[in-house]
Structure formats: structure tokens, C-alpha cells
CSV table of N, CA and C in Angstrom, one decimal:
chain,number,residue,atom,x,y,z
A,1,MET,N,1.7,61.0,29.4
A,1,MET,CA,0.8,59.7,28.9
A,1,MET,C,0.9,59.0,30.3
A,2,PRO,N,-1.0,58.7,29.9
A,2,PRO,CA,-1.5,57.9,30.6
A,2,PRO,C,-0.4,56.2,31.5
A,3,ARG,N,-0.6,56.2,32.5
A,3,ARG,CA,0.4,55.1,33.0
A,3,ARG,C,-1.2,53.4,32.4
A,4,SER,N,0.4,52.9,31.6
A,4,SER,CA,-0.5,51.7,31.2
A,4,SER,C,-0.6,50.6,31.6
A,5,THR,N,-1.5,49.7,32.0
A,5,THR,CA,-2.2,49.0,33.1
A,5,THR,C,-1.9,47.2,32.0
A,6,SER,N,-2.0,46.5,32.7
A,6,SER,CA,-1.8,45.1,32.5
A,6,SER,C,-3.6,44.8,32.2
A,7,GLY,N,-4.1,45.3,32.6
A,7,GLY,CA,-6.0,44.9,32.5
A,7,GLY,C,-6.4,44.1,30.8
A,8,PRO,N,-6.0,45.2,30.1
A,8,PRO,CA,-7.4,43.7,29.1
A,8,PRO,C,-5.9,42.7,28.7
A,9,THR,N,-4.8,42.6,28.2
A,9,THR,CA,-3.8,42.2,28.9
A,9,THR,C,-4.5,40.7,29.4
A,10,THR,N,-4.6,40.9,30.7
A,10,THR,CA,-4.4,39.4,32.0
A,10,THR,C,-6.4,39.4,31.2
A,11,ARG,N,-7.7,40.0,31.5
A,11,ARG,CA,-8.7,39.5,31.1
A,11,ARG,C,-8.7,38.7,30.0
A,12,HIS,N,-8.2,39.2,28.6
A,12,HIS,CA,-8.0,38.4,27.4
A,12,HIS,C,-7.7,36.5,27.4
A,13,ARG,N,-6.7,36.4,28.0
A,13,ARG,CA,-5.9,35.8,28.5
A,13,ARG,C,-6.7,34.5,30.3
A,14,HIS,N,-7.1,35.8,30.8
A,14,HIS,CA,-8.8,35.1,32.3
A,14,HIS,C,-9.2,34.2,31.1
A,15,LYS,N,-9.8,34.7,30.5
A,15,LYS,CA,-10.9,34.4,29.2
A,15,LYS,C,-10.9,33.4,28.4
A,16,LYS,N,-9.6,33.0,27.5
A,16,LYS,CA,-9.5,32.1,26.9
A,16,LYS,C,-8.9,30.9,27.9
A,17,VAL,N,-8.6,31.5,28.9
A,17,VAL,CA,-8.5,30.2,29.6
A,17,VAL,C,-9.9,29.4,30.4
A,18,LEU,N,-10.9,30.8,30.2
A,18,LEU,CA,-12.3,29.6,30.8
A,18,LEU,C,-12.8,29.6,29.3
A,19,GLU,N,-12.7,29.9,28.6
A,19,GLU,CA,-13.6,29.0,27.6
A,19,GLU,C,-12.9,27.8,26.7
A,20,LEU,N,-11.4,27.1,27.7
A,20,LEU,CA,-10.9,26.3,27.2
A,20,LEU,C,-12.2,25.3,28.2
A,21,THR,N,-11.8,25.8,29.6
A,21,THR,CA,-12.3,24.8,30.7
A,21,THR,C,-13.6,24.5,30.0
A,22,LYS,N,-14.9,25.5,29.5
A,22,LYS,CA,-16.0,25.2,29.3
A,22,LYS,C,-16.2,23.5,29.5
A,23,GLY,N,-17.5,23.5,30.4
A,23,GLY,CA,-17.5,22.1,30.3
A,23,GLY,C,-16.6,21.8,31.7
A,24,HIS,N,-16.0,21.0,32.1
A,24,HIS,CA,-15.0,21.1,32.9
A,24,HIS,C,-16.2,21.3,34.9
A,25,ARG,N,-16.3,20.3,35.4
A,25,ARG,CA,-16.8,20.1,36.5
A,25,ARG,C,-16.4,20.7,37.7
A,26,GLY,N,-17.8,21.5,38.2
A,26,GLY,CA,-17.0,22.9,39.7
A,26,GLY,C,-16.5,23.8,39.7
A,27,THR,N,-16.1,24.5,40.1
A,27,THR,CA,-14.6,25.4,39.8
A,27,THR,C,-13.7,25.3,38.9
A,28,TYR,N,-14.1,24.5,38.3
A,28,TYR,CA,-12.4,24.2,37.3
A,28,TYR,C,-13.1,25.2,36.4
A,29,HIS,N,-13.9,25.6,35.9
A,29,HIS,CA,-14.3,26.3,34.4
A,29,HIS,C,-14.7,27.0,34.8
A,30,VAL,N,-14.2,28.2,36.4
A,30,VAL,CA,-15.3,29.0,36.5
A,30,VAL,C,-14.3,30.0,38.3
A,31,GLN,N,-13.3,29.5,38.5
A,31,GLN,CA,-12.5,30.9,38.6
A,31,GLN,C,-10.6,29.7,38.1
A,32,TYR,N,-10.1,31.3,38.0
A,32,TYR,CA,-8.9,31.0,36.8
A,32,TYR,C,-8.3,30.6,37.3
A,33,ARG,N,-7.2,29.7,38.7
A,33,ARG,CA,-6.3,29.9,39.2
A,33,ARG,C,-7.1,27.7,38.9
A,34,ARG,N,-8.5,27.7,39.5
A,34,ARG,CA,-8.4,26.4,38.9
A,34,ARG,C,-8.9,25.6,37.8
A,35,ALA,N,-9.2,27.0,36.9
A,35,ALA,CA,-9.7,27.1,35.6
A,35,ALA,C,-7.9,26.8,34.8
A,36,HIS,N,-6.8,27.2,34.8
A,36,HIS,CA,-5.5,27.2,34.6
A,36,HIS,C,-5.3,25.9,34.9
A,37,GLN,N,-5.0,25.5,36.3
A,37,GLN,CA,-5.0,23.3,36.1
A,37,GLN,C,-5.4,22.4,35.6
A,38,SER,N,-6.8,23.2,35.6
A,38,SER,CA,-7.9,21.6,34.5
A,38,SER,C,-7.1,21.7,33.8
A,39,MET,N,-6.6,23.2,33.2
A,39,MET,CA,-6.4,23.4,31.7
A,39,MET,C,-5.2,22.7,31.2
A,40,LEU,N,-4.3,22.8,32.2
A,40,LEU,CA,-3.5,22.3,32.4
A,40,LEU,C,-2.6,20.3,32.2
A,41,HIS,N,-4.0,20.1,33.2
A,41,HIS,CA,-4.6,18.8,33.0
A,41,HIS,C,-4.8,18.0,31.9
A,42,ALA,N,-5.8,19.2,31.1
A,42,ALA,CA,-6.6,18.8,30.5
A,42,ALA,C,-5.3,18.9,28.6
A,43,LEU,N,-5.1,19.1,28.7
A,43,LEU,CA,-4.0,20.0,27.5
A,43,LEU,C,-2.5,18.5,27.5
A,44,ASP,N,-2.5,18.1,28.9
A,44,ASP,CA,-1.1,17.3,29.6
A,44,ASP,C,-1.9,16.1,28.7
A,45,TYR,N,-3.2,15.1,29.5
A,45,TYR,CA,-3.9,14.3,28.8
A,45,TYR,C,-3.9,14.1,28.1
A,46,ALA,N,-4.1,15.1,26.4
A,46,ALA,CA,-4.5,15.0,25.1
A,46,ALA,C,-3.1,14.6,24.7
A,47,TYR,N,-2.0,15.6,25.3
A,47,TYR,CA,-0.7,14.8,24.2
A,47,TYR,C,-0.4,13.8,24.5
A,48,ARG,N,-0.7,12.9,25.4
A,48,ARG,CA,0.2,12.3,26.3
A,48,ARG,C,-1.2,10.8,25.1
A,49,HIS,N,-1.9,11.3,25.4
A,49,HIS,CA,-3.6,10.1,24.4
A,49,HIS,C,-3.5,9.8,23.1
A,50,ARG,N,-3.2,11.1,22.8
A,50,ARG,CA,-2.8,10.5,21.2
A,50,ARG,C,-1.1,10.8,20.3
A,51,ARG,N,-0.7,10.6,21.1
A,51,ARG,CA,-0.1,8.9,21.4
A,51,ARG,C,-0.4,7.4,21.4
A,52,GLU,N,-0.7,7.7,22.6
A,52,GLU,CA,-0.8,6.4,23.5
A,52,GLU,C,-1.9,6.2,22.1
A,53,ARG,N,-3.0,6.8,20.8
A,53,ARG,CA,-4.1,6.1,20.3
A,53,ARG,C,-3.7,5.5,19.0
A,54,LYS,N,-2.6,5.6,18.2
A,54,LYS,CA,-1.5,4.3,17.9
A,54,LYS,C,-0.9,3.5,17.7
A,55,GLY,N,-0.7,2.9,19.7
A,55,GLY,CA,-0.9,1.8,20.0
A,55,GLY,C,-2.4,1.9,20.1
A,56,ASP,N,-3.5,2.1,20.0
A,56,ASP,CA,-4.9,1.2,20.0
A,56,ASP,C,-5.4,1.2,19.1
A,57,MET,N,-4.8,1.4,17.7
A,57,MET,CA,-4.7,1.2,16.3
A,57,MET,C,-4.3,0.6,16.2
A,58,ARG,N,-2.4,0.0,16.9
A,58,ARG,CA,-1.8,-0.9,15.9
A,58,ARG,C,-2.2,-2.2,16.7
A,59,ARG,N,-3.3,-2.6,18.1
A,59,ARG,CA,-3.4,-4.1,18.8
A,59,ARG,C,-5.6,-3.7,17.7
A,60,LEU,N,-5.5,-2.9,17.5
A,60,LEU,CA,-6.8,-3.6,17.2
A,60,LEU,C,-6.5,-3.7,15.9
A,61,TRP,N,-5.4,-3.0,15.2
A,61,TRP,CA,-5.5,-3.8,13.1
A,61,TRP,C,-5.1,-4.8,14.2
A,62,ILE,N,-3.9,-5.9,14.9
A,62,ILE,CA,-3.7,-7.2,14.9
A,62,ILE,C,-4.6,-7.5,15.8
A,63,ALA,N,-4.9,-7.0,16.2
A,63,ALA,CA,-6.8,-8.5,17.0
A,63,ALA,C,-8.7,-9.0,15.4
A,64,ARG,N,-8.4,-7.7,14.6
A,64,ARG,CA,-8.3,-7.8,13.3
A,64,ARG,C,-7.6,-8.9,12.1
A,65,ILE,N,-7.3,-8.6,12.7
A,65,ILE,CA,-6.0,-9.4,11.5
A,65,ILE,C,-6.2,-11.4,12.1
A,66,ASN,N,-5.4,-11.1,13.0
A,66,ASN,CA,-6.1,-12.3,14.1
A,66,ASN,C,-7.2,-13.2,14.3
A,67,ALA,N,-8.8,-12.8,14.1
A,67,ALA,CA,-9.1,-13.3,13.3
A,67,ALA,C,-9.5,-14.0,12.4
A,68,ALA,N,-9.3,-12.6,11.7
A,68,ALA,CA,-9.5,-12.8,9.8
A,68,ALA,C,-8.8,-13.9,9.6
A,69,ALA,N,-7.6,-14.8,10.2
A,69,ALA,CA,-7.1,-15.4,10.3
A,69,ALA,C,-7.3,-16.5,10.9
A,70,ARG,N,-7.2,-16.6,12.0
A,70,ARG,CA,-7.6,-18.4,13.0
A,70,ARG,C,-9.2,-18.7,11.6
A,71,ALA,N,-9.5,-17.5,11.5
A,71,ALA,CA,-11.0,-17.6,10.4
A,71,ALA,C,-11.2,-18.6,9.0
A,72,ALA,N,-9.2,-19.0,8.6
A,72,ALA,CA,-9.0,-19.5,7.9
A,72,ALA,C,-8.0,-20.0,8.5
A,73,GLY,N,-8.0,-20.8,9.5
A,73,GLY,CA,-7.1,-21.7,9.3
A,73,GLY,C,-5.1,-21.7,9.4
A,74,LEU,N,-4.8,-19.9,10.0
A,74,LEU,CA,-3.5,-19.4,10.1
A,74,LEU,C,-3.6,-18.7,12.3
A,75,THR,N,-2.2,-18.9,12.7
A,75,THR,CA,-2.7,-17.8,13.9
A,75,THR,C,-2.1,-16.6,12.9
A,76,TYR,N,-2.3,-15.2,14.1
A,76,TYR,CA,-2.3,-14.1,13.4
A,76,TYR,C,0.0,-14.2,13.4
A,77,ALA,N,0.4,-15.0,14.2
A,77,ALA,CA,2.0,-15.3,14.1
A,77,ALA,C,2.7,-15.7,12.8
A,78,GLN,N,1.8,-17.1,12.6
A,78,GLN,CA,1.5,-18.0,11.4
A,78,GLN,C,1.9,-16.8,9.9
A,79,LEU,N,0.2,-15.9,10.6
A,79,LEU,CA,0.9,-15.0,8.3
A,79,LEU,C,1.7,-14.1,8.8
A,80,VAL,N,1.7,-13.7,9.9
A,80,VAL,CA,3.4,-12.2,9.4
A,80,VAL,C,4.4,-12.8,8.9
A,81,SER,N,4.8,-13.7,10.1
A,81,SER,CA,5.9,-14.6,9.5
A,81,SER,C,6.6,-15.5,7.6
A,82,GLY,N,4.5,-15.7,7.7
A,82,GLY,CA,4.9,-16.0,6.6
A,82,GLY,C,4.8,-15.4,5.7
A,83,LEU,N,4.3,-14.5,5.9
A,83,LEU,CA,4.4,-13.0,4.5
A,83,LEU,C,5.3,-12.5,4.8
A,84,GLN,N,6.0,-12.7,5.5
A,84,GLN,CA,7.7,-12.0,5.2
A,84,GLN,C,8.5,-12.5,4.4
A,85,SER,N,8.1,-14.0,5.5
A,85,SER,CA,8.8,-15.4,4.4
A,85,SER,C,9.4,-14.8,2.7
A,86,LEU,N,7.8,-15.1,2.0
A,86,LEU,CA,7.6,-14.4,1.4
A,86,LEU,C,7.7,-12.9,0.2
A,87,ASN,N,8.4,-12.6,1.4
A,87,ASN,CA,8.5,-10.8,0.9
A,87,ASN,C,7.3,-10.1,0.1
A,88,ILE,N,6.7,-10.3,0.8
A,88,ILE,CA,5.2,-9.4,0.7
A,88,ILE,C,5.1,-7.9,1.5
A,89,ALA,N,5.1,-7.6,1.7
A,89,ALA,CA,4.9,-6.1,2.3
A,89,ALA,C,4.0,-5.0,2.4
A,90,VAL,N,3.0,-5.7,3.5
A,90,VAL,CA,1.6,-5.2,3.8
A,90,VAL,C,1.7,-5.2,4.6
A,91,ASN,N,1.7,-3.1,5.6
A,91,ASN,CA,1.2,-3.0,6.6
A,91,ASN,C,-0.2,-3.5,7.5
A,92,ARG,N,0.4,-3.7,8.9
A,92,ARG,CA,-1.4,-4.5,9.5
A,92,ARG,C,-2.3,-2.7,9.7
A,93,LYS,N,-2.0,-2.1,8.6
A,93,LYS,CA,-3.1,-1.2,8.6
A,93,LYS,C,-4.6,-1.3,7.5
A,94,MET,N,-3.4,-2.3,5.7
A,94,MET,CA,-3.9,-2.3,5.2
A,94,MET,C,-4.3,-3.6,5.0
A,95,LEU,N,-3.4,-5.1,6.2
A,95,LEU,CA,-4.1,-6.1,6.6
A,95,LEU,C,-5.8,-6.4,6.8
A,96,ALA,N,-5.9,-5.7,8.1
A,96,ALA,CA,-6.5,-5.3,9.1
A,96,ALA,C,-8.0,-5.0,8.1
A,97,ASP,N,-7.8,-3.8,6.8
A,97,ASP,CA,-8.3,-2.8,6.8
A,97,ASP,C,-8.9,-4.4,5.4
A,98,MET,N,-8.3,-5.2,4.8
A,98,MET,CA,-8.4,-5.8,4.0
A,98,MET,C,-9.5,-7.4,5.5
A,99,ALA,N,-9.4,-7.5,5.5
A,99,ALA,CA,-9.3,-8.4,6.3
A,99,ALA,C,-11.1,-8.2,7.1
A,100,ILE,N,-11.7,-6.7,6.5
A,100,ILE,CA,-12.9,-6.8,6.4
A,100,ILE,C,-13.2,-6.3,6.1
A,101,ARG,N,-12.5,-5.0,4.8
A,101,ARG,CA,-13.8,-5.1,2.9
A,101,ARG,C,-13.4,-5.8,2.3
A,102,ASP,N,-12.2,-6.9,2.2
A,102,ASP,CA,-12.2,-7.5,1.1
A,102,ASP,C,-12.3,-9.0,1.7
A,103,PRO,N,-12.3,-10.1,2.7
A,103,PRO,CA,-12.9,-10.9,2.6
A,103,PRO,C,-11.8,-11.9,2.2
A,104,ALA,N,-12.8,-12.0,0.6
A,104,ALA,CA,-12.0,-13.1,-0.4
A,104,ALA,C,-10.2,-12.8,-1.1
A,105,SER,N,-10.1,-11.5,-0.2
A,105,SER,CA,-8.6,-11.2,-1.3
A,105,SER,C,-8.0,-11.9,-0.1
A,106,PHE,N,-8.4,-11.4,1.1
A,106,PHE,CA,-7.7,-11.0,2.6
A,106,PHE,C,-7.8,-12.9,2.5
A,107,ALA,N,-8.3,-13.7,2.3
A,107,ALA,CA,-8.2,-15.3,2.1
A,107,ALA,C,-7.8,-15.8,1.3
A,108,GLN,N,-7.4,-15.3,-0.2
A,108,GLN,CA,-5.8,-15.6,-0.8
A,108,GLN,C,-4.5,-15.6,-0.6
A,109,LEU,N,-4.3,-14.6,0.8
A,109,LEU,CA,-3.8,-13.8,0.7
A,109,LEU,C,-3.2,-15.1,2.0
A,110,VAL,N,-3.7,-16.0,2.4
A,110,VAL,CA,-3.2,-16.7,3.6
A,110,VAL,C,-3.2,-17.9,2.8
A,111,SER,N,-4.0,-18.0,1.8
A,111,SER,CA,-4.0,-19.6,1.2
A,111,SER,C,-2.6,-19.6,0.2
A,112,SER,N,-1.9,-18.1,0.2
A,112,SER,CA,-1.0,-17.8,-0.3
A,112,SER,C,0.2,-18.5,0.6
A,113,VAL,N,-0.1,-17.7,2.3
A,113,VAL,CA,1.1,-18.0,3.3
A,113,VAL,C,0.8,-19.6,3.1
A,114,ALA,N,-0.1,-20.6,3.5
A,114,ALA,CA,-0.4,-21.5,3.4
A,114,ALA,C,0.2,-22.6,2.5
A,115,ALA,N,-0.2,-22.1,2.1
A,115,ALA,CA,1.0,-23.3,0.4
A,115,ALA,C,2.0,-23.2,0.2
A,116,ALA,N,2.7,-22.4,0.7
A,116,ALA,CA,3.9,-22.2,0.8
A,116,ALA,C,4.8,-23.1,1.2
A,117,PRO,N,6.3,-23.1,1.4
A,117,PRO,CA,7.0,-24.2,1.9
A,117,PRO,C,7.5,-23.7,3.0
A,118,LYS,N,7.4,-24.1,4.1
A,118,LYS,CA,7.8,-24.0,5.6
A,118,LYS,C,9.1,-23.4,5.6
A,119,VAL,N,10.2,-22.4,6.4
A,119,VAL,CA,10.8,-22.4,6.8
A,119,VAL,C,11.7,-23.2,7.2
């Protein structure tokens, strides 16, 4: 029986890495060792930034809610506090979407918070 070698396996692994690093600068998409390092860093950044994106979106929603609430005469903190005291459970994503797409219902929500007695 002929001696089996790892040549085809290594070539396929190398091709896979070089395919993933297509578009990287310099030797980072040509040489396997450099490409492998570049791939590991890129995948690490991708993993980390997928989690960062969630915080980024939350900050965006809060900024949008704050802007719309201030236009209606309340601050973000007053609006959220008022919603909690009235037991209105609307998450920030929905509030931000409402502020952008349906300003009338958002204004109605803000007016109900403003009209509520302060605790």
C-alpha cells in the first residue's frame, strides 16, 4: 500500500485560510503564516464587534428617544421614569422606532407621562 501523505489536506487548509484573507493588505493574503495570523485577528475582531454592536444600537436608541422626548418637553430620564411609574412596558428599541416612524403615538405616550402625577 502506498504511503499516505498530508499534502492534499494541508493544501486545502491553506487554500481555505487564503480565501478567508482575500482583501487583506500586503503579504497578509499571500503567505500562509501571515494570512493565518491575519485571519485569527480578523475573526477575533468580528466576534468582539458582534457583541459591541448591541451596545452601539442601545446607545443609538437612547439618543433617538432623548431627542424626541426633548422635542416634546421631557428628558429621557423623566420619560423612562414616568413610563416605569405608569407600568408601561415598552423597550427602547420600540420607543426609538415609534419616535421615528410614528411621532403622533410617541407624543401621545409622552403626554400621558407628563400628565401623570409625580411620585
